[in-house]
Coordinates of C-alpha atoms and ligand atoms in Angstrom, one line a residue:
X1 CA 34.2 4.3 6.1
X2 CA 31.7 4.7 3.7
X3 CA 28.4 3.4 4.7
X4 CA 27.6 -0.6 3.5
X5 CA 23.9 -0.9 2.4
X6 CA 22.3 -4.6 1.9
X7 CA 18.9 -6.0 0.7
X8 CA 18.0 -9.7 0.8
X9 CA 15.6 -11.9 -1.1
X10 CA 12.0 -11.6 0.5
X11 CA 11.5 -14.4 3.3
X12 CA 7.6 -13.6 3.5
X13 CA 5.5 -16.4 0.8
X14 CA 4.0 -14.1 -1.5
X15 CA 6.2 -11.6 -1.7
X16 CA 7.8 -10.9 -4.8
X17 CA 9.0 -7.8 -5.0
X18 CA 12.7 -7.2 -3.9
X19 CA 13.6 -3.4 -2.2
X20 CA 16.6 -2.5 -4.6
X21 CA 16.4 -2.4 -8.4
X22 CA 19.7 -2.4 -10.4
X23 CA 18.7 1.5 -11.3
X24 CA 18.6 2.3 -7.3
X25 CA 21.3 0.0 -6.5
X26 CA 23.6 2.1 -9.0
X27 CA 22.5 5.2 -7.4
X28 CA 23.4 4.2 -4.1
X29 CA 27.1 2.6 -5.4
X30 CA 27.6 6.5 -7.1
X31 CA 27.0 8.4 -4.0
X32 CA 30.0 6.6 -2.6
X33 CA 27.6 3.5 -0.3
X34 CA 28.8 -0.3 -0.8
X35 CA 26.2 -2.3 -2.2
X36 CA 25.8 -6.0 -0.8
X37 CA 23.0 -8.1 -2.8
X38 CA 21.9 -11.2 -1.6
X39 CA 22.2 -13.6 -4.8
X40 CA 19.0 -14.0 -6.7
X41 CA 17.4 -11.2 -4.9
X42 CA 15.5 -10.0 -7.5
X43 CA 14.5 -13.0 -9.8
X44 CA 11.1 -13.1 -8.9
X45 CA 10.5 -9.1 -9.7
X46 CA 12.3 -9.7 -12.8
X47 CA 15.1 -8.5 -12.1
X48 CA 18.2 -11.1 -13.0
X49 CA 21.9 -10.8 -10.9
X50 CA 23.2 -9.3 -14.5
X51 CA 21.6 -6.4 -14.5
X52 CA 23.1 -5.0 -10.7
X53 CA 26.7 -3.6 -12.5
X54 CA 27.7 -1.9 -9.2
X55 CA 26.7 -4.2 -6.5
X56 CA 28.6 -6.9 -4.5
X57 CA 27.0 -10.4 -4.6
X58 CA 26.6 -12.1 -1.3
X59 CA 25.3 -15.7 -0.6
X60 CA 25.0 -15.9 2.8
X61 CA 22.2 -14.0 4.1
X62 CA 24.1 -14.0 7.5
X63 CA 26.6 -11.7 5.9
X64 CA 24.2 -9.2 5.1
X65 CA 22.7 -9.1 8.1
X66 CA 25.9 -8.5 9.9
X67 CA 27.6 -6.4 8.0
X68 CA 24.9 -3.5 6.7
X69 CA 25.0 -0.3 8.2
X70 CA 21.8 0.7 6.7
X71 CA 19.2 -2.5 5.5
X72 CA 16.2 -2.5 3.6
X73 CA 14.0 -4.7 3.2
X74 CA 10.0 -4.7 1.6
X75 CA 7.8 -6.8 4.4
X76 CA 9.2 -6.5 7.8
X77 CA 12.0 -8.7 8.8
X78 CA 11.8 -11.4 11.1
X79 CA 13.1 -11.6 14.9
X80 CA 15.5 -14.1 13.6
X81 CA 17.2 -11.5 11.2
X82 CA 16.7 -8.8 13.7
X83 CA 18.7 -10.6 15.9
X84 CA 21.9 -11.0 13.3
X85 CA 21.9 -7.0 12.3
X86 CA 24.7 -5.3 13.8
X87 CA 24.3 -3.6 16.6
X88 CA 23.2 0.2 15.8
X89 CA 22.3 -0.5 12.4
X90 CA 19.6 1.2 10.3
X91 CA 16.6 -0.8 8.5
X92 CA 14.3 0.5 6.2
X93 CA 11.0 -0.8 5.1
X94 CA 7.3 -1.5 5.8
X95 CA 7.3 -2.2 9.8
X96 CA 3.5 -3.1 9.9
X97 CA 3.6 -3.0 13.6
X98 CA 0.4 -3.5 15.0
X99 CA 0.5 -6.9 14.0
X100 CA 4.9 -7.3 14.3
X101 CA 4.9 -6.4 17.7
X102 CA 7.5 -9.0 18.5
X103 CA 9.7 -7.9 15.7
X104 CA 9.3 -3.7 17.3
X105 CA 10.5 -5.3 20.4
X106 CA 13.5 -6.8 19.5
X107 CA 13.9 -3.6 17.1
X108 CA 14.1 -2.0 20.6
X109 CA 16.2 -4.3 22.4
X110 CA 19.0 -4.3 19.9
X111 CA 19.0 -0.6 19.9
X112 CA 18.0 -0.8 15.9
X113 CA 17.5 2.3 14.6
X114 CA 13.9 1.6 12.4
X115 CA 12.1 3.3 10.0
X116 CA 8.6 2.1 8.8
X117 CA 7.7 3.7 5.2
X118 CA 4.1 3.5 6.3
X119 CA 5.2 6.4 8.7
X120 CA 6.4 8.7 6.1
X121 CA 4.8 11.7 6.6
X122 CA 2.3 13.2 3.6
X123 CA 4.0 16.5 3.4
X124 CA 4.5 17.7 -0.5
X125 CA 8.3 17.3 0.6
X126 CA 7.8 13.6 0.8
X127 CA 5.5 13.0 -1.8
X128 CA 8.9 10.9 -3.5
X129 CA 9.2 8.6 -0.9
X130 CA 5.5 7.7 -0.3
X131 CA 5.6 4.4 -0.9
X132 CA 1.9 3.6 0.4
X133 CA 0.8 5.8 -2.1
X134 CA 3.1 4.1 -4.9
X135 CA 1.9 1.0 -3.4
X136 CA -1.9 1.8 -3.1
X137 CA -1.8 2.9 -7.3
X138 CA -0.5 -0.4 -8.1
X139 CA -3.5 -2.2 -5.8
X140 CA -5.8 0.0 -7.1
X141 CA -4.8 -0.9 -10.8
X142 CA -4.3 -4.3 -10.9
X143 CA -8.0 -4.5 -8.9
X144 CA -9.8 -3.3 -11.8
X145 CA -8.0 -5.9 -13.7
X146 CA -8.8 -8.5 -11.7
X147 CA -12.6 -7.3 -11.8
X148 CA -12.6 -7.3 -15.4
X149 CA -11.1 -10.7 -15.3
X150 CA -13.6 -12.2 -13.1
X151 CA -16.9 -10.9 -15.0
X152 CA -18.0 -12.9 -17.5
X153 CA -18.7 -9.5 -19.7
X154 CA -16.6 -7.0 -21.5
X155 CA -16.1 -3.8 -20.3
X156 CA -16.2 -1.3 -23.2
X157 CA -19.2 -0.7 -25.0
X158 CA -18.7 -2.3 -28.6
X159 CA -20.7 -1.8 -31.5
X160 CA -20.3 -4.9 -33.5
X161 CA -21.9 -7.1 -36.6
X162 CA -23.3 -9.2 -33.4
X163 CA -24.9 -5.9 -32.5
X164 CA -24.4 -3.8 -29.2
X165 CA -22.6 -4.6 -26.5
X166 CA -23.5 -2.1 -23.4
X167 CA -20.7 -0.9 -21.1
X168 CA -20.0 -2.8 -17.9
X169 CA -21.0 -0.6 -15.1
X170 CA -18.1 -0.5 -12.6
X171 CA -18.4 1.2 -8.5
X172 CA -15.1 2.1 -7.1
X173 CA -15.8 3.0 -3.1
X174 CA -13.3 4.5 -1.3
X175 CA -11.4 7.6 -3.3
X176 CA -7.9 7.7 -2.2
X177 CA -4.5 6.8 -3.9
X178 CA -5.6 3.2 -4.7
X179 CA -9.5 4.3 -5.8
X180 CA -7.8 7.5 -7.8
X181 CA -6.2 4.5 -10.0
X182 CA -8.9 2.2 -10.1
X183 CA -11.2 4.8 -11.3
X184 CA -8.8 6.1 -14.0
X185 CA -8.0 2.4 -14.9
X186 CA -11.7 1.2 -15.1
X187 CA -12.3 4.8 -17.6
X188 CA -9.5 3.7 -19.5
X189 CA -11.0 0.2 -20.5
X190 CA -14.4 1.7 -21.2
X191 CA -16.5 1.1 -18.2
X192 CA -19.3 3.6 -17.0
X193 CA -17.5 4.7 -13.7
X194 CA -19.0 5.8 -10.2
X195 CA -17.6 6.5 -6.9
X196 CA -17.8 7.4 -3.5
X197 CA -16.2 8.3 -0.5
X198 CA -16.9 9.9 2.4
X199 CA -14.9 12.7 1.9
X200 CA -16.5 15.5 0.3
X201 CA -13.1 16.9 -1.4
X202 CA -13.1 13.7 -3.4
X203 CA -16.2 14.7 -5.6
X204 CA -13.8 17.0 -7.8
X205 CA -11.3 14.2 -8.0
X206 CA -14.2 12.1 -9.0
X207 CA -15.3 14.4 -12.0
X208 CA -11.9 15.1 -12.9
X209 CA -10.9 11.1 -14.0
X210 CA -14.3 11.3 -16.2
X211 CA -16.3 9.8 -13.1
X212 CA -19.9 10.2 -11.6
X213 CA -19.8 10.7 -7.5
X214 CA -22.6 8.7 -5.7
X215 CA -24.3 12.0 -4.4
X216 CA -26.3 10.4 -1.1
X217 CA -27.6 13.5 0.2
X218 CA -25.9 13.5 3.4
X219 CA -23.4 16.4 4.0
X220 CA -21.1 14.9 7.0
X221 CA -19.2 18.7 6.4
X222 CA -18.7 20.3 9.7
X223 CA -17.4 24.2 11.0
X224 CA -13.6 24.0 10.2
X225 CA -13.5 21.9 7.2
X226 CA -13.7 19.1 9.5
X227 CA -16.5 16.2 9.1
X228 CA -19.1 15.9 11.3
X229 CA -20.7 12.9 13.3
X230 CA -23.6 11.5 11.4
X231 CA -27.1 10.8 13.0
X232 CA -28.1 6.9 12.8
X233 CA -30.9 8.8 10.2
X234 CA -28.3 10.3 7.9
X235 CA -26.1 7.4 7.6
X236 CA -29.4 5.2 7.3
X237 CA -30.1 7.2 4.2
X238 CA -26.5 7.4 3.1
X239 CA -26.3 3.7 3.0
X240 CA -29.8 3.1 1.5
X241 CA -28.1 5.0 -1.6
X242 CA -24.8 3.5 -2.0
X243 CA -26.8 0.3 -2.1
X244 CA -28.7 0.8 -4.7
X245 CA -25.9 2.1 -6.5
X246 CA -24.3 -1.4 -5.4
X247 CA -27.1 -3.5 -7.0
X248 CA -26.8 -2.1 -10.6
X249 CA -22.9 -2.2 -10.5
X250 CA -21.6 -5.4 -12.6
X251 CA -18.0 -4.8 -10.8
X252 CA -17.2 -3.5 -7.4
X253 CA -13.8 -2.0 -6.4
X254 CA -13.9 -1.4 -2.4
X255 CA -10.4 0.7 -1.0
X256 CA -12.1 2.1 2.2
X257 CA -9.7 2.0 4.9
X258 CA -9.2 4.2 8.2
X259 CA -5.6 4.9 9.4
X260 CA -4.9 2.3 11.8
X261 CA -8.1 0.6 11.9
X262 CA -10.1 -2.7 10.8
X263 CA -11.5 -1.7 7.3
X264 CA -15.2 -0.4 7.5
X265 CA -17.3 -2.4 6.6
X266 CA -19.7 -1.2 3.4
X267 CA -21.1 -4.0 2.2
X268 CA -23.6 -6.2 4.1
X269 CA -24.7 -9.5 3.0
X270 CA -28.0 -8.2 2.3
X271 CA -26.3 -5.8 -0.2
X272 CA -24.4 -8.1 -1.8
X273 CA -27.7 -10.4 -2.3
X274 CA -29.1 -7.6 -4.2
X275 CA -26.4 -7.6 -6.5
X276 CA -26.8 -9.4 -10.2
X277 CA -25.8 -12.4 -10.6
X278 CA -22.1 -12.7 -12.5
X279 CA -21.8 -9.4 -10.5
X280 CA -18.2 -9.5 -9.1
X281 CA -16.8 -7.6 -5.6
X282 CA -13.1 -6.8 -5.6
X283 CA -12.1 -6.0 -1.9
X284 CA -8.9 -4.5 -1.8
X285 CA -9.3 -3.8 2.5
X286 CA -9.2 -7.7 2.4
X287 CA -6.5 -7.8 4.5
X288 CA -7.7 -5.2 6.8
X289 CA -10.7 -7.1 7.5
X290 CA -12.5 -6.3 4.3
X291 CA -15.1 -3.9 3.4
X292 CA -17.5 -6.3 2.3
X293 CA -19.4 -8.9 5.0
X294 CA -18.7 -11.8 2.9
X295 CA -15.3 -11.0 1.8
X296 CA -12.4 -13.9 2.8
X297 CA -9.1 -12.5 2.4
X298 CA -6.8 -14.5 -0.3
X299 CA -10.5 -16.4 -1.6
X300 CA -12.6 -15.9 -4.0
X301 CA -16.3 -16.6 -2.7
X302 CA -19.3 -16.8 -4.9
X303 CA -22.3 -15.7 -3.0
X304 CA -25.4 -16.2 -4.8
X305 CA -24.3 -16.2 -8.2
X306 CA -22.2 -13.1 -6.9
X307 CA -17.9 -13.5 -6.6
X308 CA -16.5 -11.7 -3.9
X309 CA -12.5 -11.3 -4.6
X310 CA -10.4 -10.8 -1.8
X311 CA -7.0 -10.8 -2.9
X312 CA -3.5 -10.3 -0.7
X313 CA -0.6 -8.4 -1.7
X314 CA -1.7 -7.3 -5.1
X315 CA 1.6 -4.9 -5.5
X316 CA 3.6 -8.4 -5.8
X317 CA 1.7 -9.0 -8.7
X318 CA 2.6 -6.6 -10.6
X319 CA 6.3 -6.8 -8.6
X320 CA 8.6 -5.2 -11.8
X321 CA 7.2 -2.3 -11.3
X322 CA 6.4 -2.2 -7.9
X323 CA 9.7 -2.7 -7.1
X324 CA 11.1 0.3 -9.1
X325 CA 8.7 2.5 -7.4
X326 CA 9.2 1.1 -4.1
X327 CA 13.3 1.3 -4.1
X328 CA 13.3 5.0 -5.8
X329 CA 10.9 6.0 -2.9
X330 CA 13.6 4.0 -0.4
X331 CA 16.5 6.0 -2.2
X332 CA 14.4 9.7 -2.2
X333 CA 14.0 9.0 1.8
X334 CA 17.7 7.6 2.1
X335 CA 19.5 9.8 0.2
X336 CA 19.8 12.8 2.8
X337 CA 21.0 10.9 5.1
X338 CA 24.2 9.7 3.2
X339 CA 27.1 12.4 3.2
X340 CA 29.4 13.6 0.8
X341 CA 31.9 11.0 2.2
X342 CA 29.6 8.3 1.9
X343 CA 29.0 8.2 5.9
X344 CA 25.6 8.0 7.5
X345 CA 24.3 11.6 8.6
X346 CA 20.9 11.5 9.7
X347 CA 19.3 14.8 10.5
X348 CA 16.9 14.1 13.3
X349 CA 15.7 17.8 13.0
X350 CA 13.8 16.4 9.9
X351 CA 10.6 15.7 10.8
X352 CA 10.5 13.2 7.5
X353 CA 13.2 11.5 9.6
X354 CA 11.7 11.9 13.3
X355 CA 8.6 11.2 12.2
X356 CA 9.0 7.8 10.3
X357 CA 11.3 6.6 13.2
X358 CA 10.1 3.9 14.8
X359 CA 13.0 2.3 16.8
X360 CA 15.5 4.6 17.9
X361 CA 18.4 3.7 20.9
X362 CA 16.3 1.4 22.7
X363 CA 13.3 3.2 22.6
X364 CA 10.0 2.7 20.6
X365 CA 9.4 6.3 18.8
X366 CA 6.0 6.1 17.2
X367 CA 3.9 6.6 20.1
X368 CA 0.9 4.2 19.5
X369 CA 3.1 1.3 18.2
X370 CA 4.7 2.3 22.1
X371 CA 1.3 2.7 23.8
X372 CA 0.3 -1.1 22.1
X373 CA 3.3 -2.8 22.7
X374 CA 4.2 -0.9 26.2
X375 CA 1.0 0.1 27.3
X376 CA 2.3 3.6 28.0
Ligands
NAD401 P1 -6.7 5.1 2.6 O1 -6.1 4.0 2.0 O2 -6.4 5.3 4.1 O3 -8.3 5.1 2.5 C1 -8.9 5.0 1.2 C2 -10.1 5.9 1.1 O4 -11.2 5.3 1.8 C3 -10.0 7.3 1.7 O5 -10.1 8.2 0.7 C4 -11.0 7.4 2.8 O6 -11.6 8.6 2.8 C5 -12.0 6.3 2.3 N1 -13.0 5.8 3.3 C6 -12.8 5.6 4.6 N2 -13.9 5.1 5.1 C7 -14.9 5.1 4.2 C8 -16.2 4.8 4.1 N3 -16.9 4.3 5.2 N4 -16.9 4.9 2.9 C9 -16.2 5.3 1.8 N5 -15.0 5.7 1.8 C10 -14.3 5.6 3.0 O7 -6.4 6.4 1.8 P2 -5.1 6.9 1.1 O8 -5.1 6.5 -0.3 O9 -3.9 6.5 2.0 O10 -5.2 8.5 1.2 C11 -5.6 9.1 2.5 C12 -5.5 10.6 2.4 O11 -4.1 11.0 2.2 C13 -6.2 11.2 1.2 O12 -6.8 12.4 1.6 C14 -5.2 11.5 0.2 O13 -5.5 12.5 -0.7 C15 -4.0 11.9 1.1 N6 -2.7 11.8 0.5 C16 -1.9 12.8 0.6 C17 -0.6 12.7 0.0 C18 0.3 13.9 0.0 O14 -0.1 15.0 0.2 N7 1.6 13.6 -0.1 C19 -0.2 11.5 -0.6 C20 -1.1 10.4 -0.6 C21 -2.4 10.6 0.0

């Protein structure tokens, strides 16, 4: 029996993006997989029932659920659905299971076989289905967009009969994926750019994209390649500098985050309060907690003359092309699992596999997600 693949409409409010386009759908139908659709699944990604040629429409959600050997979804599904998968089946998605830990045990108790995209490993192998990275672009894009939005100046500088408009000084902290694109982004509408991170082997990236990096002074290198713990004088001095690098920016982007961790926090209340006024902080770690003291995740809050973004989900804003990206990075993970009959073959010995496995046979795979819900 070839294997039957299914995606719904997203449950979670918010969410807009749906986890098969009609490009990946087709793929999946050619390499021999039935293709059930929940009706209207992709409407709000733009993405009308039309334009799936090779995909069976379902209306019942129920029959989905039941019926999919291999299910994926975008957020993580709910112990309800859980419940109605059929027994053994695959799903495929984000798991976010630190804070699902009810949904990772039912995962486990109907012996669900679960992978969480977050857990895709960052090998160069995998770089196709690394959809925090595909994710974190978007995020980082559509926050310089919102920054430029919120200011009440342009960012280019323009030379005009009015006379001379100076270029909106724009701080991106925090240089990975999402950063990468907020710098290259904020370049690309004129802005003077700077950045930091506290990772050295960011400063090249930095220079690369057209950037300055905040030099602080502080080396946290260490023997091996591997930082080193700062004194309470060196990271005194370290923040002393990207604070006064705050107070001249006009926008902030902040995209510091630490695997499995509440955001750091980089921006104190007495940072922000040096800030101009009409100065605007875009907190992309809002959910995590936020970067900035002030920040309040899904508000804006004016601080002294000063707006402190903190949006939610910004890859469902931009949710056409999140999508795409998402499902091809579903379908590059998929794919080798799917024979040449059409039959699900996963090869465990692939450490993409193994280590993205959450669920597994009644067991939780991913060892802290067991530690926190288990406390083994
Ligand atoms: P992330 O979202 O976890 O964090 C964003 C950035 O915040 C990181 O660059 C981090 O160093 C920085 N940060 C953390 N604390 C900070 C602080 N106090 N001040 C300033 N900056 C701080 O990062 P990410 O985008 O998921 O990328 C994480 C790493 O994975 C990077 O090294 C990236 O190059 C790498 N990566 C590798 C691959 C691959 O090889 N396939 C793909 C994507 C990312």
């Amino acid at each position: 029996m070839p294997v039957t693949i299914g995606a719904l409409r997203e449950r979670v409010p918010g969410e807009t993006r749906v986890a098969l386009v009609p490009e990946v759908a087709d793929k999946f139908a050619a390499a021999g997989a039935r293709v059930l659709i929940e009706r209207g699944a992709g409407v709000s990604a733009q993405f009308p029932d039309a334009l799936y040629k090779k995909v069976e429409w379902v209306d019942d959600a129920q029959k989905i659920l039941s019926s999919a050997d291999i299910l994926l979804s975008v957020q993580p599904l709910s112990v309800a659905q859980i419940q109605s998968l059929k027994a053994g089946a695959v799903v495929a998605g984000f798991m976010q299971a630190h804070a699902q830990t009810d949904a990772v045990k039912a995962l486990r108790d109907r012996q669900i076989t679960a992978f969480a995209m977050e857990l895709v490993p960052r090998i160069s192998r995998a770089q196709s289905m690394d959809a925090l990275s595909s994710q974190a672009a978007i995020a980082g894009y559509k926050a310089v967009l919102i920054a430029a939005n919120t200011l009440d100046k342009f960012l280019p500088m323009l030379t005009t009969a009015a006379g001379t408009i100076r270029p909106a000084q724009v701080l991106i902290i925090g240089v990975g994926v999402a950063g990468l694109q907020a710098i290259a982004t904020a370049k690309r509408l004129g802005a003077v750019v700077e950045a930091y991170d506290v990772r050295s082997a960011t400063k090249e990236q930095v220079k690369s994209l057209g950037a300055k990096f905040v030099e602080t002074g502080v080396s946290a290198e260490g023997s091996g390649g591997y930082a080193r713990e700062l004194t309470d004088e060196e990271k005194k001095k370290q923040q002393e500098v990207l604070d006064s690098r705050i107070a001249v920016a006009d926008a902030v982007v902040t995209t510091a985050s630490v695997p499995g961790r509440r955001a750091p926090r980089i921006i104190s209340k007495a940072a922000v309060e040096r800030m101009k006024a009409g100065a605007v902080v875009v907190d992309i770690a809002a959910e995590q907690g936020g970067n900035c003291e002030l920040t309040q995740a899904g508000q804006t809050v004016i601080h002294q003359g000063v707006k402190i973004v903190g949006p939610v989900n910004l890859p469902a804003q931009l949710a056409l092309n999140a999508s795409e990206m998402y499902a091809r990075n579903l379908y590059n993970f998929l794919k080798p699992a799917i024979d040449k009959q059409a039959n699900l073959a996963i090869d465990w010995q692939d450490e993409v596999f193994a280590q993205s496995c959450l669920t597994h046979a009644g067991a939780i795979k991913h060892e802290p997600t067991a530690k926190l819900v288990e406390g083994t």
